[in-house]
Amino acid sequence: MIAIYTLHITARLKYVLNHIFSDQLGVAYTLTDDMAAIDPRAKVVIYYTVSDAAPGLDIHPSGLLEEKGHHFKNINITKFGAMQVMFADKSDFGFDIFSAVFYCLSRYEEYTAETKDSHGRFPHTASIFHNNNCLHIPLVDLWIQYLKRVLIEQYDMHPSVFKSTAFTITPTIDVDSVFAYKGRGVVRQLAGYGQALITANLYEVRKRFSTVTLGKTDPNDNFDFQLKALDAQGLKANYFIQVGPYGPFDKNISLKNKNFRKIIQQIAKSGHSIGVHPSYQSNSDTGKIMKEKKALEAVLQIPVTASRQHLLKYHLPHTYKALVQAGITDEYSMGYSEVPGFRAGTSHAFNWYDLENEESTNLRIHPFCAMDVAFKQFLQYDVTTTIGEIEKIKQQLKELHGNFCFVYHNESLSGHRGWQGWEKVFEACLKHED
């Protein structure tokens, strides 16, 4: 057991201690603001105070966990040995790990950022991690492992008291357009032909004709391949299905299409989880999210409790609040579509802390660190280069016993519209061993 003494017990401190000790390290702890109440059975006492209170592990508070609300902070990332840290100080531990973890997981910087991209999203270029060249490092996971190492090496805690962990892989697949050509009405089909003819894209004309008129397999209908590849590695995926109305950024076909419903049911029967992919236009609208969620539930005949925002369009805290009101318990939008990396500094799931209400919620945030379109469309990597980058990410997470959560799209497995050969990247992502 670990005892923690502090002068100020706050909701923020409780939140971060639960994440570090209960969720990640799996070790029991007590928290008190009364020196006389420190549990004498504790193997280690952590003094979270501004001065060295007594023999034990001293971590000096920066003050962040005693504040309320949010305002712009000029946070520095500095070197501590070989490790990059926030809230560095003169204590033996070297930095305020509790404030650092809270700052990252609460997404404090996203509340105060003035910069937004064309979709109104927080851009990776505004991230403290990007600006300090450490977006590719899961710093929160690294810090927690460092704390564990200090407790073992300097305070004689036996490794067996900590939770046993292992490297894991979490595949997630977005279905923005279940078919490239099929299932569209006459107007959308004619518009597709017209656009292809205007741009003299005869390949598109032939492909659309052979698929819609001659009955060839639609390029986006590669779900048999997906399910077979997942099964070969013994993995279950989290699918996110876009079922909202047609719009400028929402291109899926109607859920009334029987072949669309058949594919959804096929995925579910194969044992994979299915969540809603709230439409671009729903964003923070609880009513629209609920309507799309219920439509998907009607097909599945089971509750839908997971989601990922289409185009990762979310705004804190409004979108998360709308999702909670709609009955979502697990959210998968924490990442970037332009670059790989760890948006919240971690590869592990964590609870959302509502900075406006100063409370930990039950909404579980599942971060991802790699997306297919980031490598191909934004970084313009080829298949071989992308596989090499994926292996680097996985190797780092293996050393930290982290979780490799990645995003793929069925369009990326179509061998179509520039995605030829990208099924090899998907298979590389699924592979557990080198």
GROMACS .gro file of C-alpha atoms in nm:
model
  434
    1MET     CA    1   0.000   0.000   0.000
    2ILE     CA    2   0.103   0.360  -0.067
    3ALA     CA    3   0.004   0.650   0.157
    4ILE     CA    4  -0.023   0.999   0.010
    5TYR     CA    5  -0.019   1.311   0.223
    6THR     CA    6  -0.116   1.654   0.096
    7LEU     CA    7  -0.239   1.985   0.234
    8HIS     CA    8  -0.514   2.012  -0.027
    9ILE     CA    9  -0.739   1.724  -0.129
   10THR     CA   10  -0.917   1.820  -0.451
   11ALA     CA   11  -1.125   1.649  -0.718
   12ARG     CA   12  -0.837   1.696  -0.960
   13LEU     CA   13  -0.591   1.520  -0.732
   14LYS     CA   14  -0.829   1.231  -0.667
   15TYR     CA   15  -0.883   1.192  -1.041
   16VAL     CA   16  -0.515   1.171  -1.127
   17LEU     CA   17  -0.430   0.942  -0.835
   18ASN     CA   18  -0.704   0.702  -0.942
   19HIS     CA   19  -0.566   0.695  -1.295
   20ILE     CA   20  -0.204   0.642  -1.190
   21PHE     CA   21  -0.237   0.406  -0.897
   22SER     CA   22  -0.571   0.229  -0.943
   23ASP     CA   23  -0.603   0.211  -1.322
   24GLN     CA   24  -0.244   0.189  -1.442
   25LEU     CA   25  -0.032   0.052  -1.158
   26GLY     CA   26  -0.303  -0.147  -0.985
   27VAL     CA   27  -0.171  -0.069  -0.638
   28ALA     CA   28  -0.374   0.036  -0.335
   29TYR     CA   29  -0.328   0.383  -0.189
   30THR     CA   30  -0.471   0.608   0.079
   31LEU     CA   31  -0.499   0.987   0.067
   32THR     CA   32  -0.503   1.217   0.368
   33ASP     CA   33  -0.445   1.579   0.470
   34ASP     CA   34  -0.379   1.477   0.832
   35MET     CA   35  -0.023   1.376   0.915
   36ALA     CA   36  -0.147   1.180   1.214
   37ALA     CA   37  -0.378   0.978   0.991
   38ILE     CA   38  -0.107   0.841   0.762
   39ASP     CA   39  -0.153   0.465   0.756
   40PRO     CA   40   0.141   0.307   0.943
   41ARG     CA   41   0.109  -0.005   0.725
   42ALA     CA   42   0.203   0.189   0.411
   43LYS     CA   43   0.515   0.064   0.239
   44VAL     CA   44   0.583   0.410   0.097
   45VAL     CA   45   0.462   0.758   0.194
   46ILE     CA   46   0.440   1.018  -0.081
   47TYR     CA   47   0.444   1.374   0.049
   48TYR     CA   48   0.272   1.596  -0.202
   49THR     CA   49   0.370   1.920  -0.034
   50VAL     CA   50   0.571   2.233  -0.108
   51SER     CA   51   0.849   2.135   0.131
   52ASP     CA   52   1.015   1.816   0.245
   53ALA     CA   53   0.773   1.707   0.518
   54ALA     CA   54   0.933   1.386   0.638
   55PRO     CA   55   1.128   1.083   0.515
   56GLY     CA   56   0.952   0.953   0.206
   57LEU     CA   57   0.904   1.036  -0.159
   58ASP     CA   58   0.866   1.412  -0.205
   59ILE     CA   59   0.672   1.553  -0.500
   60HIS     CA   60   0.623   1.927  -0.499
   61PRO     CA   61   0.281   2.053  -0.617
   62SER     CA   62   0.280   2.318  -0.889
   63GLY     CA   63  -0.060   2.450  -0.782
   64LEU     CA   64  -0.253   2.330  -1.089
   65LEU     CA   65  -0.450   2.072  -0.894
   66GLU     CA   66  -0.564   2.332  -0.643
   67GLU     CA   67  -0.707   2.562  -0.911
   68LYS     CA   68  -1.054   2.562  -1.065
   69GLY     CA   69  -1.162   2.632  -1.419
   70HIS     CA   70  -0.917   2.688  -1.700
   71HIS     CA   71  -0.709   2.970  -1.839
   72PHE     CA   72  -0.411   2.993  -2.070
   73LYS     CA   73  -0.091   2.853  -1.924
   74ASN     CA   74   0.256   2.880  -2.071
   75ILE     CA   75   0.376   2.529  -1.994
   76ASN     CA   76   0.736   2.432  -2.058
   77ILE     CA   77   0.861   2.086  -2.143
   78THR     CA   78   1.215   2.036  -2.014
   79LYS     CA   79   1.465   1.755  -1.991
   80PHE     CA   80   1.493   1.548  -1.675
   81GLY     CA   81   1.767   1.301  -1.743
   82ALA     CA   82   1.672   1.136  -2.071
   83MET     CA   83   1.305   1.209  -2.015
   84GLN     CA   84   1.097   1.510  -2.118
   85VAL     CA   85   0.874   1.642  -1.838
   86MET     CA   86   0.634   1.921  -1.743
   87PHE     CA   87   0.626   2.114  -1.416
   88ALA     CA   88   0.994   2.052  -1.336
   89ASP     CA   89   1.102   2.143  -0.983
   90LYS     CA   90   1.380   2.101  -0.728
   91SER     CA   91   1.232   1.799  -0.554
   92ASP     CA   92   1.409   1.463  -0.552
   93PHE     CA   93   1.147   1.328  -0.792
   94GLY     CA   94   1.223   1.611  -1.034
   95PHE     CA   95   0.877   1.721  -1.148
   96ASP     CA   96   0.514   1.736  -1.043
   97ILE     CA   97   0.396   1.417  -1.209
   98PHE     CA   98   0.041   1.459  -1.077
   99SER     CA   99  -0.006   1.801  -1.238
  100ALA     CA  100   0.165   1.682  -1.555
  101VAL     CA  101  -0.063   1.381  -1.596
  102PHE     CA  102  -0.371   1.591  -1.516
  103TYR     CA  103  -0.276   1.858  -1.769
  104CYS     CA  104  -0.243   1.596  -2.042
  105LEU     CA  105  -0.546   1.380  -1.968
  106SER     CA  106  -0.786   1.667  -1.900
  107ARG     CA  107  -0.686   1.813  -2.239
  108TYR     CA  108  -0.641   2.144  -2.060
  109GLU     CA  109  -0.472   2.301  -2.362
  110GLU     CA  110  -0.773   2.229  -2.582
  111TYR     CA  111  -1.001   2.439  -2.361
  112THR     CA  112  -0.776   2.743  -2.389
  113ALA     CA  113  -0.650   2.716  -2.749
  114GLU     CA  114  -0.752   2.995  -2.982
  115THR     CA  115  -0.628   2.823  -3.297
  116LYS     CA  116  -0.877   2.604  -3.484
  117ASP     CA  117  -0.855   2.433  -3.822
  118SER     CA  118  -1.105   2.459  -4.108
  119HIS     CA  119  -1.337   2.213  -3.934
  120GLY     CA  120  -1.322   2.396  -3.602
  121ARG     CA  121  -1.097   2.131  -3.449
  122PHE     CA  122  -0.795   2.165  -3.222
  123PRO     CA  123  -0.501   2.119  -3.461
  124HIS     CA  124  -0.197   1.909  -3.383
  125THR     CA  125   0.021   2.211  -3.464
  126ALA     CA  126  -0.116   2.384  -3.152
  127SER     CA  127  -0.024   2.089  -2.929
  128ILE     CA  128   0.247   2.132  -2.668
  129PHE     CA  129   0.373   1.788  -2.768
  130HIS     CA  130   0.406   1.879  -3.135
  131ASN     CA  131   0.580   2.205  -3.052
  132ASN     CA  132   0.832   2.021  -2.835
  133ASN     CA  133   0.888   1.739  -3.083
  134CYS     CA  134   0.748   1.470  -2.855
  135LEU     CA  135   0.402   1.398  -2.998
  136HIS     CA  136   0.533   1.056  -3.097
  137ILE     CA  137   0.613   0.967  -2.734
  138PRO     CA  138   0.343   0.853  -2.486
  139LEU     CA  139   0.487   1.074  -2.213
  140VAL     CA  140   0.215   1.001  -1.957
  141ASP     CA  141   0.284   0.628  -1.986
  142LEU     CA  142   0.657   0.696  -1.961
  143TRP     CA  143   0.614   0.910  -1.648
  144ILE     CA  144   0.400   0.648  -1.476
  145GLN     CA  145   0.654   0.377  -1.553
  146TYR     CA  146   0.927   0.603  -1.413
  147LEU     CA  147   0.728   0.644  -1.090
  148LYS     CA  148   0.688   0.268  -1.069
  149ARG     CA  149   1.062   0.221  -1.117
  150VAL     CA  150   1.141   0.473  -0.841
  151LEU     CA  151   0.903   0.295  -0.602
  152ILE     CA  152   1.067  -0.039  -0.675
  153GLU     CA  153   1.432   0.064  -0.685
  154GLN     CA  154   1.441   0.333  -0.416
  155TYR     CA  155   1.160   0.228  -0.181
  156ASP     CA  156   1.182  -0.150  -0.207
  157MET     CA  157   0.830  -0.209  -0.331
  158HIS     CA  158   0.815  -0.558  -0.478
  159PRO     CA  159   0.724  -0.572  -0.850
  160SER     CA  160   0.457  -0.830  -0.775
  161VAL     CA  161   0.239  -0.574  -0.593
  162PHE     CA  162   0.182  -0.390  -0.921
  163LYS     CA  163  -0.068  -0.492  -1.186
  164SER     CA  164   0.066  -0.725  -1.452
  165THR     CA  165   0.048  -0.558  -1.792
  166ALA     CA  166   0.124  -0.650  -2.152
  167PHE     CA  167   0.135  -0.491  -2.496
  168THR     CA  168  -0.206  -0.495  -2.665
  169ILE     CA  169  -0.347  -0.410  -3.007
  170THR     CA  170  -0.686  -0.246  -3.056
  171PRO     CA  171  -0.803  -0.226  -3.417
  172THR     CA  172  -1.075   0.029  -3.492
  173ILE     CA  173  -1.246   0.064  -3.829
  174ASP     CA  174  -1.457   0.355  -3.954
  175VAL     CA  175  -1.723   0.290  -4.214
  176ASP     CA  176  -1.790   0.629  -4.371
  177SER     CA  177  -1.903   0.483  -4.705
  178VAL     CA  178  -2.002   0.119  -4.694
  179PHE     CA  179  -2.006   0.113  -5.075
  180ALA     CA  180  -1.817   0.323  -5.326
  181TYR     CA  181  -2.094   0.300  -5.585
  182LYS     CA  182  -2.380   0.074  -5.482
  183GLY     CA  183  -2.687   0.174  -5.285
  184ARG     CA  184  -2.717   0.527  -5.419
  185GLY     CA  185  -3.030   0.667  -5.578
  186VAL     CA  186  -3.061   0.775  -5.940
  187VAL     CA  187  -2.968   1.138  -5.864
  188ARG     CA  188  -2.644   1.047  -5.683
  189GLN     CA  189  -2.553   0.790  -5.950
  190LEU     CA  190  -2.602   1.041  -6.231
  191ALA     CA  191  -2.405   1.301  -6.037
  192GLY     CA  192  -2.123   1.049  -5.998
  193TYR     CA  193  -2.120   0.974  -6.370
  194GLY     CA  194  -2.135   1.345  -6.449
  195GLN     CA  195  -1.841   1.432  -6.225
  196ALA     CA  196  -1.631   1.153  -6.376
  197LEU     CA  197  -1.712   1.263  -6.730
  198ILE     CA  198  -1.636   1.629  -6.655
  199THR     CA  199  -1.292   1.534  -6.524
  200ALA     CA  200  -1.245   1.279  -6.807
  201ASN     CA  201  -1.196   1.003  -6.548
  202LEU     CA  202  -1.288   0.704  -6.762
  203TYR     CA  203  -1.168   0.464  -6.494
  204GLU     CA  204  -1.444   0.591  -6.261
  205VAL     CA  205  -1.704   0.562  -6.537
  206ARG     CA  206  -1.609   0.202  -6.612
  207LYS     CA  207  -1.579   0.106  -6.245
  208ARG     CA  208  -1.916   0.256  -6.155
  209PHE     CA  209  -2.083   0.088  -6.453
  210SER     CA  210  -1.932  -0.255  -6.384
  211THR     CA  211  -2.027  -0.235  -6.017
  212VAL     CA  212  -2.378  -0.089  -6.039
  213THR     CA  213  -2.496  -0.230  -6.373
  214LEU     CA  214  -2.298  -0.553  -6.414
  215GLY     CA  215  -2.304  -0.651  -6.046
  216LYS     CA  216  -1.930  -0.663  -5.980
  217THR     CA  217  -1.816  -0.650  -5.616
  218ASP     CA  218  -1.806  -0.295  -5.484
  219PRO     CA  219  -1.448  -0.190  -5.394
  220ASN     CA  220  -1.550  -0.071  -5.047
  221ASP     CA  221  -1.719  -0.404  -4.974
  222ASN     CA  222  -1.406  -0.572  -4.841
  223PHE     CA  223  -1.552  -0.677  -4.508
  224ASP     CA  224  -1.485  -1.049  -4.567
  225PHE     CA  225  -1.115  -0.965  -4.599
  226GLN     CA  226  -1.123  -0.753  -4.281
  227LEU     CA  227  -1.294  -1.021  -4.074
  228LYS     CA  228  -1.059  -1.292  -4.202
  229ALA     CA  229  -0.749  -1.079  -4.127
  230LEU     CA  230  -0.873  -0.998  -3.777
  231ASP     CA  231  -0.958  -1.363  -3.709
  232ALA     CA  232  -0.613  -1.475  -3.823
  233GLN     CA  233  -0.458  -1.263  -3.547
  234GLY     CA  234  -0.722  -1.348  -3.286
  235LEU     CA  235  -0.830  -0.984  -3.259
  236LYS     CA  236  -1.167  -0.818  -3.217
  237ALA     CA  237  -1.218  -0.475  -3.369
  238ASN     CA  238  -1.428  -0.175  -3.277
  239TYR     CA  239  -1.631  -0.065  -3.579
  240PHE     CA  240  -1.786   0.281  -3.609
  241ILE     CA  241  -2.070   0.310  -3.858
  242GLN     CA  242  -2.182   0.641  -4.010
  243VAL     CA  243  -2.562   0.634  -4.035
  244GLY     CA  244  -2.647   1.004  -4.041
  245PRO     CA  245  -2.826   1.188  -4.323
  246TYR     CA  246  -2.643   1.275  -4.644
  247GLY     CA  247  -2.452   1.601  -4.636
  248PRO     CA  248  -2.138   1.781  -4.758
  249PHE     CA  249  -1.915   1.570  -4.529
  250ASP     CA  250  -2.147   1.272  -4.469
  251LYS     CA  251  -2.152   1.042  -4.771
  252ASN     CA  252  -2.287   0.707  -4.653
  253ILE     CA  253  -2.596   0.552  -4.804
  254SER     CA  254  -2.931   0.509  -4.631
  255LEU     CA  255  -2.954   0.257  -4.350
  256LYS     CA  256  -3.271   0.135  -4.523
  257ASN     CA  257  -3.047  -0.042  -4.776
  258LYS     CA  258  -3.072  -0.415  -4.700
  259ASN     CA  259  -2.715  -0.488  -4.806
  260PHE     CA  260  -2.587  -0.219  -4.569
  261ARG     CA  261  -2.784  -0.370  -4.283
  262LYS     CA  262  -2.662  -0.716  -4.378
  263ILE     CA  263  -2.297  -0.607  -4.348
  264ILE     CA  264  -2.359  -0.449  -4.007
  265GLN     CA  265  -2.517  -0.771  -3.886
  266GLN     CA  266  -2.231  -0.976  -4.033
  267ILE     CA  267  -1.977  -0.772  -3.835
  268ALA     CA  268  -2.176  -0.807  -3.514
  269LYS     CA  269  -2.225  -1.184  -3.557
  270SER     CA  270  -1.848  -1.219  -3.598
  271GLY     CA  271  -1.806  -1.090  -3.243
  272HIS     CA  272  -1.680  -0.740  -3.316
  273SER     CA  273  -1.808  -0.432  -3.135
  274ILE     CA  274  -2.011  -0.173  -3.322
  275GLY     CA  275  -2.039   0.191  -3.226
  276VAL     CA  276  -2.194   0.494  -3.388
  277HIS     CA  277  -1.991   0.734  -3.603
  278PRO     CA  278  -2.185   1.056  -3.532
  279SER     CA  279  -2.226   1.263  -3.846
  280TYR     CA  280  -2.031   1.580  -3.911
  281GLN     CA  281  -2.348   1.781  -3.873
  282SER     CA  282  -2.444   1.625  -3.538
  283ASN     CA  283  -2.127   1.730  -3.350
  284SER     CA  284  -2.260   1.865  -3.019
  285ASP     CA  285  -2.630   1.809  -3.091
  286THR     CA  286  -2.760   1.549  -2.845
  287GLY     CA  287  -3.084   1.504  -3.039
  288LYS     CA  288  -2.909   1.424  -3.367
  289ILE     CA  289  -2.658   1.192  -3.200
  290MET     CA  290  -2.941   1.011  -3.022
  291LYS     CA  291  -3.137   0.973  -3.347
  292GLU     CA  292  -2.837   0.819  -3.527
  293LYS     CA  293  -2.759   0.598  -3.228
  294LYS     CA  294  -3.118   0.467  -3.216
  295ALA     CA  295  -3.118   0.397  -3.589
  296LEU     CA  296  -2.809   0.179  -3.549
  297GLU     CA  297  -2.954   0.009  -3.242
  298ALA     CA  298  -3.266  -0.081  -3.442
  299VAL     CA  299  -3.047  -0.278  -3.684
  300LEU     CA  300  -2.834  -0.443  -3.415
  301GLN     CA  301  -3.113  -0.500  -3.161
  302ILE     CA  302  -2.867  -0.422  -2.881
  303PRO     CA  303  -2.763  -0.097  -2.710
  304VAL     CA  304  -2.490   0.111  -2.875
  305THR     CA  305  -2.261   0.274  -2.617
  306ALA     CA  306  -1.943   0.357  -2.813
  307SER     CA  307  -1.873   0.635  -3.061
  308ARG     CA  308  -1.612   0.814  -3.268
  309GLN     CA  309  -1.687   1.156  -3.418
  310HIS     CA  310  -1.682   1.171  -3.798
  311LEU     CA  311  -1.367   1.357  -3.911
  312LEU     CA  312  -1.279   1.365  -3.538
  313LYS     CA  313  -1.490   1.679  -3.511
  314TYR     CA  314  -1.545   1.746  -3.143
  315HIS     CA  315  -1.526   2.045  -2.915
  316LEU     CA  316  -1.464   2.031  -2.541
  317PRO     CA  317  -1.668   2.010  -2.332
  318HIS     CA  318  -1.982   2.039  -2.547
  319THR     CA  319  -1.943   1.727  -2.763
  320TYR     CA  320  -1.855   1.503  -2.470
  321LYS     CA  321  -2.152   1.633  -2.272
  322ALA     CA  322  -2.383   1.563  -2.566
  323LEU     CA  323  -2.245   1.210  -2.597
  324VAL     CA  324  -2.297   1.141  -2.227
  325GLN     CA  325  -2.656   1.264  -2.254
  326ALA     CA  326  -2.706   1.034  -2.553
  327GLY     CA  327  -2.593   0.731  -2.349
  328ILE     CA  328  -2.239   0.695  -2.484
  329THR     CA  329  -1.994   0.545  -2.234
  330ASP     CA  330  -1.685   0.493  -2.452
  331GLU     CA  331  -1.540   0.753  -2.691
  332TYR     CA  332  -1.268   0.695  -2.954
  333SER     CA  333  -1.192   1.036  -3.113
  334MET     CA  334  -0.876   1.117  -2.915
  335GLY     CA  335  -0.611   1.144  -3.185
  336TYR     CA  336  -0.522   1.330  -3.501
  337SER     CA  337  -0.608   1.253  -3.863
  338GLU     CA  338  -0.304   1.438  -4.005
  339VAL     CA  339  -0.020   1.284  -3.805
  340PRO     CA  340   0.044   0.982  -3.585
  341GLY     CA  341   0.106   1.043  -3.218
  342PHE     CA  342  -0.037   1.057  -2.870
  343ARG     CA  343  -0.278   1.350  -2.844
  344ALA     CA  344  -0.329   1.307  -2.469
  345GLY     CA  345   0.020   1.170  -2.406
  346THR     CA  346  -0.102   0.818  -2.340
  347SER     CA  347  -0.184   0.493  -2.517
  348HIS     CA  348  -0.426   0.386  -2.244
  349ALA     CA  349  -0.792   0.462  -2.189
  350PHE     CA  350  -0.885   0.716  -1.923
  351ASN     CA  351  -1.195   0.883  -1.782
  352TRP     CA  352  -1.292   1.226  -1.906
  353TYR     CA  353  -1.245   1.500  -1.648
  354ASP     CA  354  -1.498   1.780  -1.696
  355LEU     CA  355  -1.302   2.100  -1.631
  356GLU     CA  356  -1.615   2.317  -1.630
  357ASN     CA  357  -1.785   2.118  -1.354
  358GLU     CA  358  -1.459   2.008  -1.189
  359GLU     CA  359  -1.552   1.642  -1.175
  360SER     CA  360  -1.441   1.308  -1.309
  361THR     CA  361  -1.703   1.149  -1.533
  362ASN     CA  362  -1.777   0.791  -1.636
  363LEU     CA  363  -1.712   0.867  -2.003
  364ARG     CA  364  -1.414   0.651  -2.098
  365ILE     CA  365  -1.176   0.803  -2.354
  366HIS     CA  366  -0.989   0.558  -2.577
  367PRO     CA  367  -0.699   0.731  -2.757
  368PHE     CA  368  -0.557   0.612  -3.088
  369CYS     CA  369  -0.207   0.685  -3.217
  370ALA     CA  370  -0.217   0.604  -3.589
  371MET     CA  371  -0.462   0.653  -3.876
  372ASP     CA  372  -0.437   0.534  -4.236
  373VAL     CA  373  -0.514   0.874  -4.394
  374ALA     CA  374  -0.248   1.045  -4.184
  375PHE     CA  375   0.026   0.842  -4.350
  376LYS     CA  376  -0.106   0.838  -4.706
  377GLN     CA  377  -0.293   1.163  -4.759
  378PHE     CA  378  -0.121   1.407  -4.526
  379LEU     CA  379   0.234   1.272  -4.486
  380GLN     CA  380   0.223   1.115  -4.835
  381TYR     CA  381   0.409   0.804  -4.727
  382ASP     CA  382   0.407   0.492  -4.940
  383VAL     CA  383   0.316   0.147  -4.810
  384THR     CA  384   0.670   0.042  -4.721
  385THR     CA  385   0.751   0.364  -4.535
  386THR     CA  386   0.423   0.347  -4.346
  387ILE     CA  387   0.483  -0.010  -4.233
  388GLY     CA  388   0.824   0.098  -4.104
  389GLU     CA  389   0.668   0.383  -3.904
  390ILE     CA  390   0.400   0.151  -3.765
  391GLU     CA  391   0.669  -0.089  -3.645
  392LYS     CA  392   0.850   0.195  -3.465
  393ILE     CA  393   0.532   0.292  -3.282
  394LYS     CA  394   0.456  -0.067  -3.187
  395GLN     CA  395   0.809  -0.132  -3.063
  396GLN     CA  396   0.793   0.170  -2.835
  397LEU     CA  397   0.458   0.056  -2.695
  398LYS     CA  398   0.585  -0.299  -2.645
  399GLU     CA  399   0.859  -0.162  -2.421
  400LEU     CA  400   0.603   0.034  -2.218
  401HIS     CA  401   0.339  -0.242  -2.220
  402GLY     CA  402   0.112   0.006  -2.397
  403ASN     CA  403  -0.188  -0.024  -2.625
  404PHE     CA  404  -0.154   0.018  -3.001
  405CYS     CA  405  -0.492   0.154  -3.104
  406PHE     CA  406  -0.514   0.244  -3.471
  407VAL     CA  407  -0.780   0.366  -3.715
  408TYR     CA  408  -0.848   0.218  -4.056
  409HIS     CA  409  -1.127   0.270  -4.311
  410ASN     CA  410  -1.286   0.017  -4.541
  411GLU     CA  411  -1.208   0.256  -4.831
  412SER     CA  412  -0.838   0.215  -4.749
  413LEU     CA  413  -0.869  -0.158  -4.812
  414SER     CA  414  -1.045  -0.115  -5.144
  415GLY     CA  415  -0.736  -0.124  -5.369
  416HIS     CA  416  -0.914   0.168  -5.531
  417ARG     CA  417  -0.864   0.543  -5.581
  418GLY     CA  418  -0.497   0.532  -5.486
  419TRP     CA  419  -0.523   0.277  -5.204
  420GLN     CA  420  -0.362  -0.009  -5.394
  421GLY     CA  421  -0.151  -0.224  -5.160
  422TRP     CA  422  -0.265  -0.065  -4.835
  423GLU     CA  423  -0.409  -0.392  -4.711
  424LYS     CA  424  -0.045  -0.474  -4.628
  425VAL     CA  425  -0.038  -0.184  -4.381
  426PHE     CA  426  -0.360  -0.311  -4.221
  427GLU     CA  427  -0.209  -0.656  -4.180
  428ALA     CA  428   0.110  -0.505  -4.034
  429CYS     CA  429  -0.099  -0.315  -3.779
  430LEU     CA  430  -0.271  -0.637  -3.671
  431LYS     CA  431   0.048  -0.839  -3.633
  432HIS     CA  432   0.141  -0.882  -3.268
  433GLU     CA  433   0.488  -1.029  -3.309
  434ASP     CA  434   0.766  -0.915  -3.543
   0.00000   0.00000   0.00000
